[in-house]
Each structure stands twice: as C-alpha cells, then as structure tokens.
Coordinates of C-alpha atoms and ligand atoms in Angstrom, one line a residue:
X177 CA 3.1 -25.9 28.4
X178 CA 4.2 -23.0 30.4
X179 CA 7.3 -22.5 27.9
X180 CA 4.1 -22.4 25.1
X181 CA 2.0 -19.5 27.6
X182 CA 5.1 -17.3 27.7
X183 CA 5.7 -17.1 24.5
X184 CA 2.2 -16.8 23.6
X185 CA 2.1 -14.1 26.0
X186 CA 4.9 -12.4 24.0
X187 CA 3.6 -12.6 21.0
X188 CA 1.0 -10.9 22.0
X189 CA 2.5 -8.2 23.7
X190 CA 4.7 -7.6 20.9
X191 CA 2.2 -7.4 17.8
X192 CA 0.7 -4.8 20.6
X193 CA 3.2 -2.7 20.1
X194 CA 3.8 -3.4 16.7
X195 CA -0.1 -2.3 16.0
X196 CA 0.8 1.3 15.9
X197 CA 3.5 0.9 12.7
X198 CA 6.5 2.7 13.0
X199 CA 5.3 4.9 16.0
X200 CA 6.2 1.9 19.0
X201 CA 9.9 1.3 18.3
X202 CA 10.9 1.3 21.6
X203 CA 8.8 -1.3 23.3
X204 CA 8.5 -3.8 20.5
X205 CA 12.6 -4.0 20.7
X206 CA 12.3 -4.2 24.5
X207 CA 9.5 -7.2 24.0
X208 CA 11.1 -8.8 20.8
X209 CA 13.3 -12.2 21.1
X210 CA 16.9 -11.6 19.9
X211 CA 16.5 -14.4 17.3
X212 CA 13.5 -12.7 15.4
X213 CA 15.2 -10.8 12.4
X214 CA 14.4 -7.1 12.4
X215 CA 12.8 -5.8 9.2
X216 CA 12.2 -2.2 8.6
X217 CA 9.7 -1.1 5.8
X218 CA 9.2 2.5 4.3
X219 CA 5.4 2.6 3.8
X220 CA 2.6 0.7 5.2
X221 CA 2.1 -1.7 2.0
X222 CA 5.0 -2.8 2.3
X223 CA 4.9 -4.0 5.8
X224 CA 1.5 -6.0 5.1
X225 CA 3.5 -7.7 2.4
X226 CA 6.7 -8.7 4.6
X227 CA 4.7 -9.6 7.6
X228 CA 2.4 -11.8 5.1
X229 CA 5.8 -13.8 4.5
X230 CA 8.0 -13.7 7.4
X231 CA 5.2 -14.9 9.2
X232 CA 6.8 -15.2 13.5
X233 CA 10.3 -15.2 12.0
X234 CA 10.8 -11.4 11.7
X235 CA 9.8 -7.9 13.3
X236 CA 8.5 -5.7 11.0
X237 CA 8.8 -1.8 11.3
X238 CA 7.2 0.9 9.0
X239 CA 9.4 4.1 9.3
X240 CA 6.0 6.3 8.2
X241 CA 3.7 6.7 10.9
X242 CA -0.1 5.5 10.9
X243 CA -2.4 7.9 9.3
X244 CA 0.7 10.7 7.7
X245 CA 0.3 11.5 4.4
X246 CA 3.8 9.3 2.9
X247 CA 4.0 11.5 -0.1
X248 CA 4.6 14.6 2.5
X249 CA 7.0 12.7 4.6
X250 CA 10.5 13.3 5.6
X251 CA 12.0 11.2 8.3
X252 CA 13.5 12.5 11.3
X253 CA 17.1 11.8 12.8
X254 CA 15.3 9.7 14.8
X255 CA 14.2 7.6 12.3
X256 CA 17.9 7.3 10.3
X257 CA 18.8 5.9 14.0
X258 CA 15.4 3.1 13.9
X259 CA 16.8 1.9 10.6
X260 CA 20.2 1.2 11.5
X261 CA 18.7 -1.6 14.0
X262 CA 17.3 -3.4 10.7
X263 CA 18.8 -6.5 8.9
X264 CA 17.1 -4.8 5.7
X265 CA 15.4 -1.6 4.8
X266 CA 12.6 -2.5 2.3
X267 CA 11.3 0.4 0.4
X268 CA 8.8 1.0 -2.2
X269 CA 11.1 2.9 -5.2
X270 CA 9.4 4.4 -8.3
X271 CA 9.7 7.7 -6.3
X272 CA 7.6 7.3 -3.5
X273 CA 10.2 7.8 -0.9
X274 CA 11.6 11.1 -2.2
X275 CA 14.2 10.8 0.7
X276 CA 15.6 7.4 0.1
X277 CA 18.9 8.4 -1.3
X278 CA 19.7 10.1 1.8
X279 CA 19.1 6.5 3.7
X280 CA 21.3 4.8 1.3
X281 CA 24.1 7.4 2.9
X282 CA 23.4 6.8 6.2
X283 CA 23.1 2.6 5.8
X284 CA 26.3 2.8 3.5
X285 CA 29.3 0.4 5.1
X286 CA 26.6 -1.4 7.1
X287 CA 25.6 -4.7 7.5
X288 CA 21.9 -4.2 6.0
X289 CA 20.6 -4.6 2.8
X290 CA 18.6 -1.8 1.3
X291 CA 15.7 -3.2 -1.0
X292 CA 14.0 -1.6 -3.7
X293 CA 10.6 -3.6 -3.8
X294 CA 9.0 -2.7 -7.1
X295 CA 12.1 -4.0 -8.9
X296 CA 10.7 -5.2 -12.2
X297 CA 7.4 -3.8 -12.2
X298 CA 6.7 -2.4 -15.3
X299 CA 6.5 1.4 -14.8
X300 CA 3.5 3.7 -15.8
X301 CA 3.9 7.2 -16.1
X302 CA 0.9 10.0 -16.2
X303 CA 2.2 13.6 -17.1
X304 CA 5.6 13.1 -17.3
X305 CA 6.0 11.9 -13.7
X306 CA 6.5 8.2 -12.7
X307 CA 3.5 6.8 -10.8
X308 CA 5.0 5.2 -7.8
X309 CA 1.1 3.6 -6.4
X310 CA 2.6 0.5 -7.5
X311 CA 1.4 -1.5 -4.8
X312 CA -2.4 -0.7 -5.4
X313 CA -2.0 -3.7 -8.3
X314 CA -2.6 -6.9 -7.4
X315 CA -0.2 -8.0 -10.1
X316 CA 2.7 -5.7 -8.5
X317 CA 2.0 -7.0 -5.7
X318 CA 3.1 -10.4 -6.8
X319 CA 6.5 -8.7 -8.1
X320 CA 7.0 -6.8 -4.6
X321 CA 5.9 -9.4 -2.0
X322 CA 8.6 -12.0 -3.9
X323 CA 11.3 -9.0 -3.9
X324 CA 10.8 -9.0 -0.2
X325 CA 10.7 -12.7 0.3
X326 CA 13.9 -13.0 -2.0
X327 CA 15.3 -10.7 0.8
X328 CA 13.8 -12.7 3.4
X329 CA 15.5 -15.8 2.4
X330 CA 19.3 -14.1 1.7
X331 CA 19.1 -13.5 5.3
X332 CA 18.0 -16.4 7.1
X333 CA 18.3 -19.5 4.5
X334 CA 17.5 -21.6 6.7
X335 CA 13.6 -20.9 6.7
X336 CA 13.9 -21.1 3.0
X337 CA 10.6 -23.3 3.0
X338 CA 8.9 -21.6 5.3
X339 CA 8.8 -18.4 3.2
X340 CA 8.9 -19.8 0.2
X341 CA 5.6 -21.9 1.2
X342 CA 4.1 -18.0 2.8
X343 CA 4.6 -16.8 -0.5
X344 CA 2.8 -19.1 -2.5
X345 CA -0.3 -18.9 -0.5
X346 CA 0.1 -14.8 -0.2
X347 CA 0.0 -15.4 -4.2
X348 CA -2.5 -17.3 -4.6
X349 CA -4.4 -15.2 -2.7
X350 CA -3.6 -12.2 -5.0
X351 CA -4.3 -14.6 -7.9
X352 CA -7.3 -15.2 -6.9
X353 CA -8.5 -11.6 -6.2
X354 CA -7.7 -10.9 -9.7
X355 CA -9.5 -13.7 -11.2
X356 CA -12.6 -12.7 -9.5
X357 CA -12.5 -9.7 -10.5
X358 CA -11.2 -9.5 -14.0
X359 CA -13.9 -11.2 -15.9
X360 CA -16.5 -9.2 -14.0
X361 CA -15.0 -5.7 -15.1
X362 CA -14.9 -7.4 -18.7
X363 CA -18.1 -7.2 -19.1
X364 CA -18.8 -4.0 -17.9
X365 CA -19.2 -0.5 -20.5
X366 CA -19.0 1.9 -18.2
X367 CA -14.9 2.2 -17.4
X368 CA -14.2 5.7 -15.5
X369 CA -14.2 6.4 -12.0
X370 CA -13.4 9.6 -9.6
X371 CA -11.1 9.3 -6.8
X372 CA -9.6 11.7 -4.6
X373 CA -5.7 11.6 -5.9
X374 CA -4.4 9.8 -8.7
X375 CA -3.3 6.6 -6.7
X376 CA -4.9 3.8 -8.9
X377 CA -3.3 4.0 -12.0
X378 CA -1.5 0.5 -11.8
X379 CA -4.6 -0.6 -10.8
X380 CA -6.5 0.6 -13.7
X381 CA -4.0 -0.7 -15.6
X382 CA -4.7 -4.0 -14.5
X383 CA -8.5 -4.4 -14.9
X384 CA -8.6 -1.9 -18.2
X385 CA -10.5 1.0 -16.0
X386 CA -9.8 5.0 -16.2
X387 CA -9.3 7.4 -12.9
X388 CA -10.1 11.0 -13.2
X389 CA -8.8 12.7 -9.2
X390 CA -9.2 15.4 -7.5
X391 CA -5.4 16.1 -6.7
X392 CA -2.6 14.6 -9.1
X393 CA -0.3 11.7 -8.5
X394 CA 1.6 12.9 -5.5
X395 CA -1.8 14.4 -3.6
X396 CA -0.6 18.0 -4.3
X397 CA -2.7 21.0 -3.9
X398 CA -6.4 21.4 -4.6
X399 CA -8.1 21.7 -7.6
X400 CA -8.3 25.3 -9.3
X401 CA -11.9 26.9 -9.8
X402 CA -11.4 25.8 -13.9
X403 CA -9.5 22.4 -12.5
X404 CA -13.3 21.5 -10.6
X405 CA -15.3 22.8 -13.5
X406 CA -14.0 20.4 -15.7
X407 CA -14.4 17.4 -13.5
X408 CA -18.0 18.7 -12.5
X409 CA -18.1 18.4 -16.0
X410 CA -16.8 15.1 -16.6
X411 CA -19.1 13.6 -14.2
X412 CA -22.0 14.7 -15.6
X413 CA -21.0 13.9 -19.4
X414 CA -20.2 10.5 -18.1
X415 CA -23.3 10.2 -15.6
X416 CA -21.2 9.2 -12.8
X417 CA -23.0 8.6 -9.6
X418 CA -20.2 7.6 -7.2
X419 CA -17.0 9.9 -6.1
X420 CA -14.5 8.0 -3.8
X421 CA -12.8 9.9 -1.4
X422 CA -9.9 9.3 0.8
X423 CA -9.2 9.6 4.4
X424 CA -5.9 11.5 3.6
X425 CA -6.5 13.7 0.2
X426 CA -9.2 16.3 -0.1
X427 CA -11.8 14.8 1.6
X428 CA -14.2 18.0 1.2
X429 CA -13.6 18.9 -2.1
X430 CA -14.5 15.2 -3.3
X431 CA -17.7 15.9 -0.8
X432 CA -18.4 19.3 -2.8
X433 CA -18.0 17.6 -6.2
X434 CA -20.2 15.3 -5.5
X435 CA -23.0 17.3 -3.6
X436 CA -22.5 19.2 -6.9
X437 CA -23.0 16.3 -9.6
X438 CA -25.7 14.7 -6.7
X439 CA -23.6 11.8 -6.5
X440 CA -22.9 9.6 -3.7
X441 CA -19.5 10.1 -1.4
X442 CA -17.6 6.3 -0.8
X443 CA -14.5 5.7 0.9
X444 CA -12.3 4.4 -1.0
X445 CA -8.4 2.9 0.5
X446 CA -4.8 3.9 -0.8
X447 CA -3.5 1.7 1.5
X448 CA -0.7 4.5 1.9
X449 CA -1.3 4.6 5.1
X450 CA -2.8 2.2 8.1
X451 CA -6.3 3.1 8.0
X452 CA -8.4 0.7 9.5
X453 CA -8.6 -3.0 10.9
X454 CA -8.6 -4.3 6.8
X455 CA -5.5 -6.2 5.6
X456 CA -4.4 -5.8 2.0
X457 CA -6.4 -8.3 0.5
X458 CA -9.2 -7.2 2.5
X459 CA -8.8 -3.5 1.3
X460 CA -8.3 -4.5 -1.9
X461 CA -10.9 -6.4 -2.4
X462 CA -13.3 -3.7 -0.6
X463 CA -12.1 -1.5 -3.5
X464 CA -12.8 -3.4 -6.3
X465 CA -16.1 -4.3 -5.2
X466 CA -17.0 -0.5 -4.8
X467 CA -15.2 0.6 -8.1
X468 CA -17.7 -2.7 -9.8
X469 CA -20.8 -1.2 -7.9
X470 CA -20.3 2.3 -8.6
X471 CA -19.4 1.0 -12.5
X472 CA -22.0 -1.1 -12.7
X473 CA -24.5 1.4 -11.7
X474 CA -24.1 4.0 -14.0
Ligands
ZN1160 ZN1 -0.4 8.6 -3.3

C-alpha cells in the first residue's frame, strides 16, 4: 500500500512537470523512474498522440514550448542536448519542422530512432507548398498515432499488447469523431469557412469543406490592403457570419474582418500549440462543432 502511495505520488509530481511541454526538462528527468522510456516529440500534436499510447510506460517531451508559434521555431543548443536523452525523436514531417535535418546530424551514430510521423499520409499541397497541418485530420491522425505506436513497440516489445490495445481505443475514438461528424456536414450547402491561417486543409479535405485565411499556410505576414478587400469580399458574397480566429495568428485582423462583414469572432484550435486544458479529441471535436454551427447558420 505504501509502495502504491509513492508511486502515486510520483506520478503526480511528474505529469506536473511534464504540464508545461518541453519547458520542464529538468525536473521531470530528476522525478522520472529509470525504467520509463524517454520519448521526445517535435510539436504538441504529436505528444497528445504518443502519450495517448504509451500510456505510464514512457515520458514524453515536446521540444516546442507551450504557446510559440511552431512554424517560427528554431531550437536552441539546448534543445539538440534534450533530444539526445530520448530513445526516439518523433516529428511531424511534411515540412513543419524546417530544422529537422539539422537534428538528424546531431542524432546521427546514436542509439535513437528519428521518426517521421505523417509517413503515408497522403499529401495536399495549396500554392505550390506542401501543407504540413496534417495532424488537424482525424484520418491522419490514425496514420500518425500508429507511426508512433509502431515506434513504441520496436523499443519495448514487451508491452506490445499494452499499446497495441491503447491504439485501438485512441482509434476508435478518432473513428468515431469522424462518423459523427461526416454525415452531418453531408447534408449541409453551405461549405466555406474563414480562419485565421490556412491550418485546416487536411481537415477540409476530410469532411469536403473549403477554408479561406487570413495568413497562408505557414502563418506568414498579414494580409495586404487588396489581400483583406477580397476576403471582406468573400464574406459578404458568401454571407458568412462566423470568422475563427486563433490564439497565435492575427488575432486582430480576423477581429477587424469581422467587425467589418458584422460577423461574429470564435476561437477556433490549431492544436499547434498547448492552448488550453482540451485534449485532442476534445479540441477536435470543439472545432467541428463550431465549423457545423457557423455552417449551418449561414
Ligand atoms: Zn500552421
């Protein structure tokens, strides 16, 4: 019984410290058991995912900080030292981590394997560029969570069931998400919604919908004078009574469009960063049900 308080007492100090993703290091390897495998992600995402299936067997450690813009990221010396403690470095590929190739240098002739989660997701491009908001698509997610748990089980086979069996319900979860939601966008005429930067592409993809942003793919620069006419425009051609805006991409200009078009400001969640208390299925699921109301409305 007292054996069961400690460690209940650990647990809890460590998920503490893992709270703040990427930013704690230093305690949670201080609070962690030796036998827990170290994991360390790129981006947020992907740490939801691996945590979803290594359940208490693994630590898992996003190298971008809570609330930082990924797309503007570059890590730190610092960091290239954190990932060097891993058994794994998990990122997200497609782009999103312009750096990574200088991580593969510095993990080269090490004993950690470097993971490219959105193996196999079929790619979208918009303008010529590779859309790397993979994970905003329930049905990527599928492909990146088993990517990871694949990983999971290479390096500790022994908890093959356990992960396999965290899988499965993680997917079914996702499944059933999409099942909810598909039929109801089916039936819907209205298809286009604003956002604040192009992040929900592979989402659209999914559930047949269209995205018009604020800033382009990679939350780059605001838009022009002619670049806000034109969605102004849009909006009221298409009646559109809702603009989402995010936390991290030109919050005030997606407040002036809509004071403009007298539509209504709602958050909406990228997940590309730890923004509140809402794990991914809760996000996601807080996103399609806004995208339905705000389609459904117009
Ligand atoms: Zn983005």
């Amino acid at each position: 019984m007292k054996k069961k308080i400690i460690s209940g007492v650990l647990a809890i100090v460590t998920s503490m410290a893992l709270i703040g993703c990427g930013t704690n290091t230093k305690t949670t390897s201080q609070n962690t058991k030796d036998d827990k495998l170290k994991i360390m992600v790129s981006i947020y995402p992907l740490k939801e995912f691996a945590e979803k299936i290594a359940g208490d067997k693994a630590e898992v450690t996003c190298l971008v900080p809570d609330n930082v813009e990924p797309h503007d990221y570059e890590p730190k010396t610092r960091d290239f030292e954190e990932l060097t403690k891993g058994k794994a470095f998990i990122y997200n590929g497609l782009g999103m981590e312009s750096w990574v190739d200088k991580v593969n240098d510095t993990l080269k002739g090490k004993d950690i394997i470097i993971v490219n989660s959105s193996e196999g997701v079929q790619v979208r491009e918009e303008e010529g560029a590779v859309d790397p908001h993979s994970w905003l698509s329930l049905k990527n997610a599928e492909i990146q969570s088993k990517n990871i748990k694949d990983t999971l089980i290479k390096l500790d086979e022994k908890n093959k069931d356990y992960y396999e069996a965290n899988y499965d319900n993680f997917k079914k979860e996702l499944d059933d998400l999409y099942n909810e939601y598909k039929p109801k966008f089916d039936t819907l005429n209205k298809k286009n919604f604003i956002t604040g930067h192009a992040a929900f592409g592979y989402l659209c993809r999914d559930f047949g919908l269209t995205q018009k942003s604020v800033e382009n793919l990679f939350a780059e620069g605001e838009p022009t004078p002619k670049q806000l006419e034109d969605l102004v425009y849009f909006c009221k051609e298409n009646n559109i009574k809702t603009v989402f805006s995010e936390e991290l991409a030109s919050p005030k200009v997606s407040e002036t469009l809509a004071r403009e078009v007298g539509a209504e400001v709602v958050p909406i969640l990228t997940l590309e960063s730890k923004e509140d208390d809402k794990d991914y299925i809760e996000a996601m699921r807080y996103n399609l049900d806004e995208i339905y109301k705000c389609l459904e409305k117009e």
